[in-house]
CSV table of C-alpha atoms in Angstrom, one decimal:
chain,number,residue,atom,x,y,z
A,158,MET,CA,-103.4,202.6,25.6
A,159,SER,CA,-106.4,200.5,27.1
A,160,SER,CA,-106.1,197.6,25.0
A,161,HIS,CA,-102.6,197.0,25.0
A,162,THR,CA,-102.1,197.4,28.8
A,163,ARG,CA,-100.8,194.6,30.3
A,164,ILE,CA,-102.5,193.6,33.4
A,165,ILE,CA,-100.5,190.9,35.3
A,166,LEU,CA,-101.6,189.2,38.5
A,167,VAL,CA,-98.9,188.1,40.9
A,168,CYS,CA,-100.1,185.2,43.0
A,169,SER,CA,-99.0,182.1,44.9
A,170,GLY,CA,-101.3,180.3,46.9
A,171,LYS,CA,-99.1,180.3,49.9
A,172,GLY,CA,-98.3,183.7,51.7
A,173,GLY,CA,-94.8,184.8,52.6
A,174,VAL,CA,-93.0,183.6,49.5
A,175,GLY,CA,-92.9,186.8,48.3
A,176,LYS,CA,-95.6,188.0,46.2
A,177,THR,CA,-95.7,191.6,47.5
A,178,THR,CA,-91.6,192.0,47.0
A,179,LEU,CA,-92.0,190.7,43.6
A,180,THR,CA,-94.5,193.1,42.7
A,181,ALA,CA,-92.7,196.3,44.6
A,182,ASN,CA,-90.0,195.6,42.2
A,183,LEU,CA,-90.9,194.8,39.2
A,184,GLY,CA,-93.1,197.9,39.3
A,185,ILE,CA,-90.1,199.7,40.1
A,186,ALA,CA,-88.0,198.1,37.3
A,187,LEU,CA,-90.7,198.6,34.7
A,188,ALA,CA,-91.1,201.9,35.5
A,189,SER,CA,-87.5,203.0,35.3
A,190,GLN,CA,-87.0,201.2,31.7
A,191,GLY,CA,-90.0,203.5,30.7
A,192,ALA,CA,-93.0,201.7,31.2
A,193,LYS,CA,-95.8,203.5,33.0
A,194,THR,CA,-96.9,201.3,35.2
A,195,ALA,CA,-99.3,200.9,38.1
A,196,VAL,CA,-99.3,198.5,41.0
A,197,LEU,CA,-102.7,197.8,42.6
A,198,ASP,CA,-102.8,195.9,46.1
A,199,ALA,CA,-105.5,193.5,46.0
A,200,ASP,CA,-104.4,192.2,49.5
A,201,PHE,CA,-107.4,194.0,51.7
A,202,GLY,CA,-107.0,192.0,54.4
A,203,LEU,CA,-103.1,192.4,55.0
A,204,ARG,CA,-102.1,195.1,52.7
A,205,ASN,CA,-98.2,195.8,52.8
A,206,LEU,CA,-97.6,196.9,49.0
A,207,ASP,CA,-97.5,200.6,50.4
A,208,LEU,CA,-95.1,199.4,52.8
A,209,LEU,CA,-92.7,197.8,50.5
A,210,LEU,CA,-92.7,200.9,48.3
A,211,GLY,CA,-92.4,203.5,51.4
A,212,LEU,CA,-95.6,204.9,50.4
A,213,GLU,CA,-97.6,204.4,53.6
A,214,ASN,CA,-97.3,207.8,54.7
A,215,ARG,CA,-98.9,208.9,51.5
A,216,ILE,CA,-102.0,207.7,51.2
A,217,VAL,CA,-104.9,209.4,51.4
A,218,TYR,CA,-108.0,207.5,49.4
A,219,THR,CA,-107.9,204.3,48.7
A,220,ALA,CA,-109.8,201.6,46.0
A,221,GLN,CA,-112.5,201.7,48.1
A,222,GLU,CA,-113.4,205.7,47.7
A,223,VAL,CA,-113.1,205.1,44.2
A,224,LEU,CA,-115.6,202.2,44.1
A,225,GLU,CA,-117.8,204.5,46.0
A,226,GLU,CA,-117.3,207.3,43.7
A,227,SER,CA,-116.4,209.5,46.4
A,228,CYS,CA,-113.2,210.4,44.9
A,229,ARG,CA,-111.5,210.4,41.5
A,230,LEU,CA,-108.7,207.8,40.4
A,231,ASP,CA,-106.1,210.4,40.2
A,232,GLN,CA,-107.0,211.2,44.0
A,233,ALA,CA,-106.1,207.9,45.1
A,234,LEU,CA,-103.1,207.0,43.1
A,235,VAL,CA,-100.4,207.7,44.7
A,236,ARG,CA,-96.8,208.2,42.6
A,237,HIS,CA,-94.0,207.3,43.5
A,238,LYS,CA,-91.3,209.9,44.5
A,239,GLN,CA,-88.2,208.7,43.1
A,240,GLU,CA,-90.0,206.8,39.8
A,241,SER,CA,-92.7,209.1,38.9
A,242,ASN,CA,-93.8,206.1,36.2
A,243,LEU,CA,-95.1,204.1,39.0
A,244,SER,CA,-98.4,204.8,41.1
A,245,LEU,CA,-99.8,202.8,43.5
A,246,LEU,CA,-103.2,202.1,44.0
A,247,PRO,CA,-103.8,201.3,47.6
A,248,ALA,CA,-106.1,198.5,49.2
A,249,GLY,CA,-109.3,199.8,51.0
A,250,ASN,CA,-110.2,198.7,54.3
A,251,PRO,CA,-110.4,195.2,55.2
A,252,ARG,CA,-114.4,195.8,55.6
A,253,MET,CA,-114.3,196.0,51.9
A,254,LEU,CA,-114.1,192.1,51.8
A,255,ASP,CA,-117.7,191.9,52.6
A,256,TRP,CA,-119.0,193.4,50.0
A,257,LEU,CA,-116.3,193.6,47.0
A,258,LYS,CA,-117.5,191.5,43.8
A,259,PRO,CA,-115.3,190.3,40.8
A,260,ASP,CA,-117.2,193.3,39.3
A,261,ASP,CA,-116.1,195.7,41.2
A,262,MET,CA,-112.3,194.6,40.7
A,263,GLN,CA,-112.8,194.7,37.1
A,264,ARG,CA,-113.7,198.3,37.3
A,265,ILE,CA,-111.3,199.4,39.4
A,266,VAL,CA,-108.8,197.5,36.5
A,267,ALA,CA,-110.3,199.0,33.5
A,268,MET,CA,-109.6,202.4,35.2
A,269,LEU,CA,-106.1,201.8,35.5
A,270,SER,CA,-105.5,200.0,31.8
A,271,GLU,CA,-106.9,203.9,30.5
A,272,GLN,CA,-103.6,205.6,32.0
A,273,PHE,CA,-101.2,203.2,32.5
A,274,ALA,CA,-99.3,200.4,30.1
A,275,TYR,CA,-98.9,198.0,32.8
A,276,VAL,CA,-101.2,196.7,35.9
A,277,LEU,CA,-99.5,194.6,38.3
A,278,ILE,CA,-102.3,192.9,40.9
A,279,ASP,CA,-100.4,192.1,43.7
A,280,CYS,CA,-103.3,189.1,44.9
A,281,PRO,CA,-103.8,187.9,48.6
A,282,ALA,CA,-102.3,185.0,49.6
A,283,GLY,CA,-105.3,181.7,49.9
A,284,VAL,CA,-107.4,180.9,47.0
A,285,GLU,CA,-110.7,182.3,48.6
A,286,ASP,CA,-113.0,185.5,47.9
A,287,GLY,CA,-109.9,187.5,47.2
A,288,PHE,CA,-108.1,185.3,45.2
A,289,LYS,CA,-111.0,185.0,42.9
A,290,ASN,CA,-112.0,188.7,42.7
A,291,ALA,CA,-108.2,189.4,41.5
A,292,VAL,CA,-108.5,186.5,39.1
A,293,SER,CA,-111.5,188.0,37.3
A,294,ALA,CA,-109.5,190.8,37.0
A,295,THR,CA,-106.3,189.6,34.9
A,296,LYS,CA,-105.5,188.7,31.5
A,297,GLU,CA,-101.9,187.0,32.6
A,298,ALA,CA,-100.2,185.7,35.6
A,299,ILE,CA,-96.9,185.2,37.3
A,300,VAL,CA,-96.9,182.5,39.9
A,301,VAL,CA,-94.4,183.2,42.4
A,302,THR,CA,-93.1,179.8,44.8
A,303,ASN,CA,-90.0,178.9,46.3
A,304,PRO,CA,-88.3,175.5,46.0
A,305,GLU,CA,-89.7,173.9,49.3
A,306,VAL,CA,-92.6,171.5,49.3
A,307,SER,CA,-95.9,173.5,50.5
A,308,ALA,CA,-95.0,176.4,48.5
A,309,VAL,CA,-94.6,174.2,45.1
A,310,ARG,CA,-98.2,172.3,46.5
A,311,ASP,CA,-100.0,175.8,46.8
A,312,ALA,CA,-98.5,176.7,43.3
A,313,ASP,CA,-99.9,173.9,41.6
A,314,ARG,CA,-103.4,174.3,43.0
A,315,VAL,CA,-103.5,177.8,41.8
A,316,ILE,CA,-101.9,177.1,38.7
A,317,GLY,CA,-105.1,174.8,38.1
A,318,LEU,CA,-107.3,177.4,39.3
A,319,LEU,CA,-105.9,180.0,36.8
A,320,ASN,CA,-106.0,177.5,34.1
A,321,THR,CA,-109.8,176.6,34.7
A,322,HIS,CA,-110.2,181.0,34.7
A,323,GLY,CA,-108.5,180.9,30.8
A,324,VAL,CA,-105.5,183.2,32.7
A,325,LYS,CA,-103.3,183.2,30.0
A,326,PRO,CA,-100.1,183.1,29.7
A,327,VAL,CA,-99.2,181.8,33.1
A,328,GLN,CA,-95.4,181.9,33.9
A,329,LEU,CA,-93.3,181.0,37.0
A,330,VAL,CA,-91.2,182.7,39.1
A,331,LEU,CA,-88.4,180.8,41.5
A,332,ASN,CA,-87.8,183.1,44.2
A,333,ARG,CA,-85.6,182.4,47.2
A,334,VAL,CA,-83.1,180.0,45.4
A,335,ARG,CA,-80.2,179.0,47.4
A,336,PRO,CA,-77.3,177.7,44.9
A,337,LYS,CA,-75.4,176.3,47.9
A,338,MET,CA,-78.4,174.1,49.1
A,339,ILE,CA,-79.2,172.8,45.4
A,340,ALA,CA,-75.5,172.2,44.8
A,341,SER,CA,-75.4,169.6,48.3
A,342,GLN,CA,-78.8,168.5,47.2
A,343,ASP,CA,-80.7,169.8,50.0
A,344,MET,CA,-83.2,171.8,47.8
A,345,LEU,CA,-85.3,171.2,45.0
A,346,SER,CA,-83.4,172.4,41.7
A,347,VAL,CA,-84.7,174.9,39.1
A,348,GLU,CA,-85.4,171.8,37.0
A,349,ASP,CA,-87.1,169.9,39.6
A,350,VAL,CA,-89.7,172.7,40.4
A,351,THR,CA,-90.3,173.4,36.2
A,352,ASP,CA,-90.9,169.9,35.7
A,353,ILE,CA,-93.2,169.3,38.6
A,354,LEU,CA,-95.3,172.3,37.6
A,355,ALA,CA,-94.8,172.3,33.9
A,356,LEU,CA,-94.9,176.0,33.6
A,357,PRO,CA,-92.3,178.5,31.6
A,358,LEU,CA,-89.9,180.0,33.8
A,359,LEU,CA,-90.1,183.6,33.8
A,360,GLY,CA,-86.8,183.9,36.1
A,361,LEU,CA,-85.6,182.8,39.3
A,362,VAL,CA,-84.7,185.0,42.5
A,363,LEU,CA,-81.5,184.5,44.5
A,364,GLU,CA,-81.7,184.7,47.8
A,365,ASP,CA,-80.5,187.6,49.0
A,366,GLU,CA,-80.1,189.4,52.8
A,367,GLN,CA,-80.3,192.8,51.0
A,368,VAL,CA,-84.1,192.3,50.4
A,369,ILE,CA,-84.6,192.6,54.2
A,370,VAL,CA,-82.3,195.7,54.2
A,371,SER,CA,-84.6,197.0,51.4
A,372,THR,CA,-88.2,196.3,53.2
A,373,ASN,CA,-86.6,198.1,56.0
A,374,ARG,CA,-85.8,200.9,54.3
A,375,GLY,CA,-89.1,200.9,52.1
A,376,GLU,CA,-87.1,201.5,49.3
A,377,PRO,CA,-87.0,198.2,46.5
A,378,LEU,CA,-83.7,196.8,45.6
A,379,THR,CA,-84.5,197.8,41.7
A,380,LEU,CA,-84.6,201.5,42.6
A,381,ASN,CA,-81.5,203.6,42.2
A,382,GLY,CA,-79.8,200.3,39.9
A,383,GLN,CA,-78.5,198.4,42.8
A,384,SER,CA,-76.7,195.7,42.2
A,385,SER,CA,-77.2,192.9,44.6
A,386,PRO,CA,-78.2,189.3,43.7
A,387,ALA,CA,-81.7,189.4,43.9
A,388,ALA,CA,-81.7,193.1,42.3
A,389,ARG,CA,-80.0,191.7,39.3
A,390,CYS,CA,-82.5,189.0,39.1
A,391,TYR,CA,-85.6,191.4,39.4
A,392,THR,CA,-84.3,193.5,36.6
A,393,ASN,CA,-84.2,191.1,34.5
A,394,ILE,CA,-87.3,189.7,35.0
A,395,ALA,CA,-89.0,192.9,34.2
A,396,ARG,CA,-86.6,193.2,31.2
A,397,ARG,CA,-88.0,189.9,29.9
A,398,ILE,CA,-91.8,190.8,30.9
A,399,GLN,CA,-90.9,193.8,28.1
A,400,GLY,CA,-89.9,191.4,25.6
A,401,GLU,CA,-86.1,191.3,25.9
A,402,ASP,CA,-84.2,188.0,25.7
A,403,ILE,CA,-82.4,187.8,28.8
A,404,PRO,CA,-80.4,184.5,29.4
A,405,LEU,CA,-81.2,183.0,33.1
A,406,ILE,CA,-78.9,182.6,35.9
A,407,ASP,CA,-77.7,179.1,36.3
A,408,PRO,CA,-77.4,178.6,39.8
A,409,SER,CA,-75.0,175.8,39.7
A,410,LYS,CA,-72.4,178.5,38.5
A,411,GLU,CA,-73.0,181.0,40.6
A,412,GLY,CA,-69.2,180.7,41.7
A,413,SER,CA,-66.5,179.0,40.1
A,414,GLY,CA,-63.0,177.8,41.1
A,415,MET,CA,-61.8,174.6,42.9
A,416,ARG,CA,-64.3,174.5,45.5
A,417,ASP,CA,-67.2,175.0,43.2
A,418,LYS,CA,-65.3,172.4,40.7
A,419,PHE,CA,-65.0,169.7,43.9
A,420,ARG,CA,-69.1,170.6,45.0
A,421,ARG,CA,-69.9,169.3,41.1
A,422,LEU,CA,-67.8,166.2,41.4
A,423,MET,CA,-69.6,165.2,44.4
A,424,GLN,CA,-73.0,165.3,43.0
A,425,THR,CA,-72.2,163.5,39.9
A,426,LYS,CA,-74.4,160.6,39.8
A,427,ILE,CA,-72.6,157.4,40.5
A,428,PHE,CA,-75.4,154.7,40.6
B,212,MET,CA,-76.9,157.8,44.5
B,213,THR,CA,-73.9,160.1,44.4
B,214,LEU,CA,-70.5,160.1,45.8
B,215,ARG,CA,-72.0,162.7,48.5
B,216,ASP,CA,-74.7,160.7,49.8
B,217,ILE,CA,-72.2,157.5,50.0
B,218,ILE,CA,-70.0,159.7,52.2
B,219,ASN,CA,-73.1,160.8,54.1
B,220,LYS,CA,-73.7,157.7,54.8
B,221,LEU,CA,-70.6,156.2,55.7
B,222,LEU,CA,-70.3,158.7,57.9
B,223,GLY,CA,-73.6,158.3,59.3
B,224,ARG,CA,-74.7,161.9,58.4
B,225,GLN,CA,-78.0,162.9,57.1
B,226,VAL,CA,-78.8,162.2,53.3
B,227,ALA,CA,-79.9,164.7,50.9
B,228,SER,CA,-83.1,165.8,51.3
B,229,ALA,CA,-84.0,167.2,48.1
B,230,SER,CA,-85.0,163.7,46.3
B,231,THR,CA,-87.3,162.8,49.2
B,232,ALA,CA,-88.9,166.5,48.5
B,233,ARG,CA,-89.3,165.5,44.2
B,234,GLU,CA,-91.2,162.2,45.6
B,235,ARG,CA,-93.5,163.2,48.2
B,236,LEU,CA,-94.3,166.5,46.2
B,237,GLN,CA,-94.8,164.0,42.9
B,238,LEU,CA,-97.2,162.2,45.1
B,239,VAL,CA,-99.1,164.8,46.8
B,240,LEU,CA,-99.3,166.6,43.4
B,241,ALA,CA,-101.2,163.5,41.8
B,242,HIS,CA,-103.8,163.3,44.8
B,243,ASP,CA,-104.3,167.1,44.5
B,244,ARG,CA,-104.6,167.3,40.9
B,245,SER,CA,-107.2,164.3,40.6
B,246,ASP,CA,-108.9,165.7,44.0
B,247,LEU,CA,-109.6,161.8,45.2
B,248,SER,CA,-109.2,161.4,48.6
B,249,PRO,CA,-106.9,158.0,49.7
B,250,ASP,CA,-110.3,156.4,51.1
B,251,LEU,CA,-112.0,157.3,47.6
B,252,LEU,CA,-109.2,155.9,45.5
B,253,ASP,CA,-109.1,152.6,47.8
B,254,LYS,CA,-113.2,152.2,47.3
B,255,MET,CA,-112.4,152.6,43.5
B,256,ARG,CA,-109.7,150.2,43.6
B,257,ARG,CA,-111.8,147.5,45.2
B,258,GLU,CA,-114.7,148.1,42.8
B,259,ILE,CA,-112.0,147.9,39.6
B,260,LEU,CA,-110.7,144.7,41.2
B,261,GLU,CA,-114.3,143.3,41.5
B,262,VAL,CA,-115.2,144.1,37.7
B,263,VAL,CA,-112.0,142.8,36.9
B,264,ALA,CA,-112.6,139.2,38.8
B,265,LYS,CA,-116.2,138.7,37.1
B,266,TYR,CA,-113.8,137.9,33.8
B,267,VAL,CA,-110.1,136.9,34.4
B,268,ASP,CA,-108.9,135.4,37.9
B,269,ILE,CA,-106.7,138.1,39.5
B,270,ASP,CA,-104.5,138.0,42.5
B,271,LEU,CA,-106.5,140.9,44.5
B,272,GLU,CA,-103.4,141.1,46.7
B,273,ALA,CA,-101.5,141.9,44.3
B,274,GLY,CA,-103.3,144.2,42.2
B,275,ALA,CA,-102.3,147.9,42.4
B,276,VAL,CA,-104.5,151.1,41.4
B,277,SER,CA,-102.5,154.4,41.8
B,278,LEU,CA,-102.2,158.2,40.0
B,279,GLU,CA,-99.4,158.8,38.3
B,280,THR,CA,-99.0,162.6,37.1
B,281,GLU,CA,-96.5,163.4,34.4
B,282,ASP,CA,-96.6,167.1,32.7
B,283,ARG,CA,-100.0,168.4,34.5
B,284,MET,CA,-101.9,165.0,33.0
B,285,THR,CA,-103.0,162.8,35.7
B,286,ALA,CA,-103.5,158.8,35.0
B,287,LEU,CA,-105.4,156.2,37.0
B,288,VAL,CA,-102.8,153.0,36.1
B,289,ALA,CA,-104.3,149.7,37.3
B,290,ASN,CA,-101.4,147.2,37.4
B,291,LEU,CA,-103.6,144.0,37.9
B,292,PRO,CA,-101.5,140.5,37.4
B,293,ILE,CA,-103.5,137.9,35.7
B,294,LYS,CA,-103.9,134.4,36.8
B,295,LYS,CA,-105.8,133.0,34.5
B,296,THR,CA,-108.9,133.7,32.3
B,297,ILE,CA,-112.5,132.7,33.5
B,298,ASN,CA,-115.4,131.2,31.4
B,299,LYS,CA,-113.8,130.4,28.0
B,300,PRO,CA,-115.8,127.9,27.0
B,301,GLU,CA,-113.5,126.2,24.4
B,302,SER,CA,-110.8,125.8,26.1
B,303,THR,CA,-110.4,124.4,29.8
B,304,MET,CA,-109.1,127.7,31.6
B,305,GLU,CA,-105.3,127.7,30.7
B,306,GLU,CA,-103.1,129.6,32.4
B,307,ILE,CA,-101.9,132.7,31.8
B,308,ASP,CA,-98.8,133.5,34.3
B,309,GLN,CA,-98.8,137.2,35.2
B,310,LYS,CA,-100.2,138.8,32.3
B,311,GLN,CA,-100.0,142.4,33.3
B,312,THR,CA,-103.2,144.6,32.1
B,313,GLU,CA,-102.8,148.5,32.2
B,314,ILE,CA,-106.2,150.4,32.2
B,315,GLN,CA,-105.5,154.3,31.9
B,316,ILE,CA,-108.2,156.6,32.0
């Protein structure tokens, strides 16, 4: 399986744009579509992937013990209760940051590649050592951003660094899209962001309160085939990763009828 | 300007902010991508003007050097209106009005 394994880094530069949520949801979605998937928490300083997957109480060993060879890989892997195709390799102690090198990251990913069809790496925020270690171990990347100036600026910086490291392909996920704000021209549109960043769009995710509910519970939205707006978006992204041709949602068509027709009239360019 | 913008203006309400975001981003990204600070850009602008001024008479005030970016390619664009050419031995410094020169790096 090793050579066919898709190793995908989920990164953003800015923190809080939805990297970990996307990683958790894509992990569950890919696994439920039948692909053996591993998610690797590369954020050793501030790990959270375990929490979003509801696996925080089942961690015995971490990537640290695997690297120190004090346990085997399969002892450290935490298999998801409901979605047995998905396993988490938890991040180790924050003190690992002092000695962790790109080589170590590559070793972990190489081990995971032998067992899984997909390895999703949840990248830490920032562009420092943690990011560089994670980049050194990946083949392709998903850049997550929000339609918001600081997130887009940081995404641009990250895209530049991914290009210099020869990561290919790099695709974009636009997270927390609010169709109403785009319609009233108070939010950067999907085209604005894709034009500025010049990246192929893998998908967009609509703003959805259910995301918070799901993180409260430690049950990603893609679990149990939920149908909230964000859940549909995450599932579509996973299917596109698998090579299916799923059309993108058009935020301006989210909702139709008189009110939306009026909204479109109001945004017609006059001069 | 959209119908909404006009109504907002008439009512004295806040104008839609997405276009402001777009413009601010394009400017800041042009600088980020080139990794040039405004100070350095200004220094370069002055030096470019000095060099060009050796050969042609340019309006030092009107000269603009800026960064423009499209499709992840950043271009340094110098827009230098030329008043007249200097040191032309055969002719007597004829006026070339407002010829625009663009240097792309």
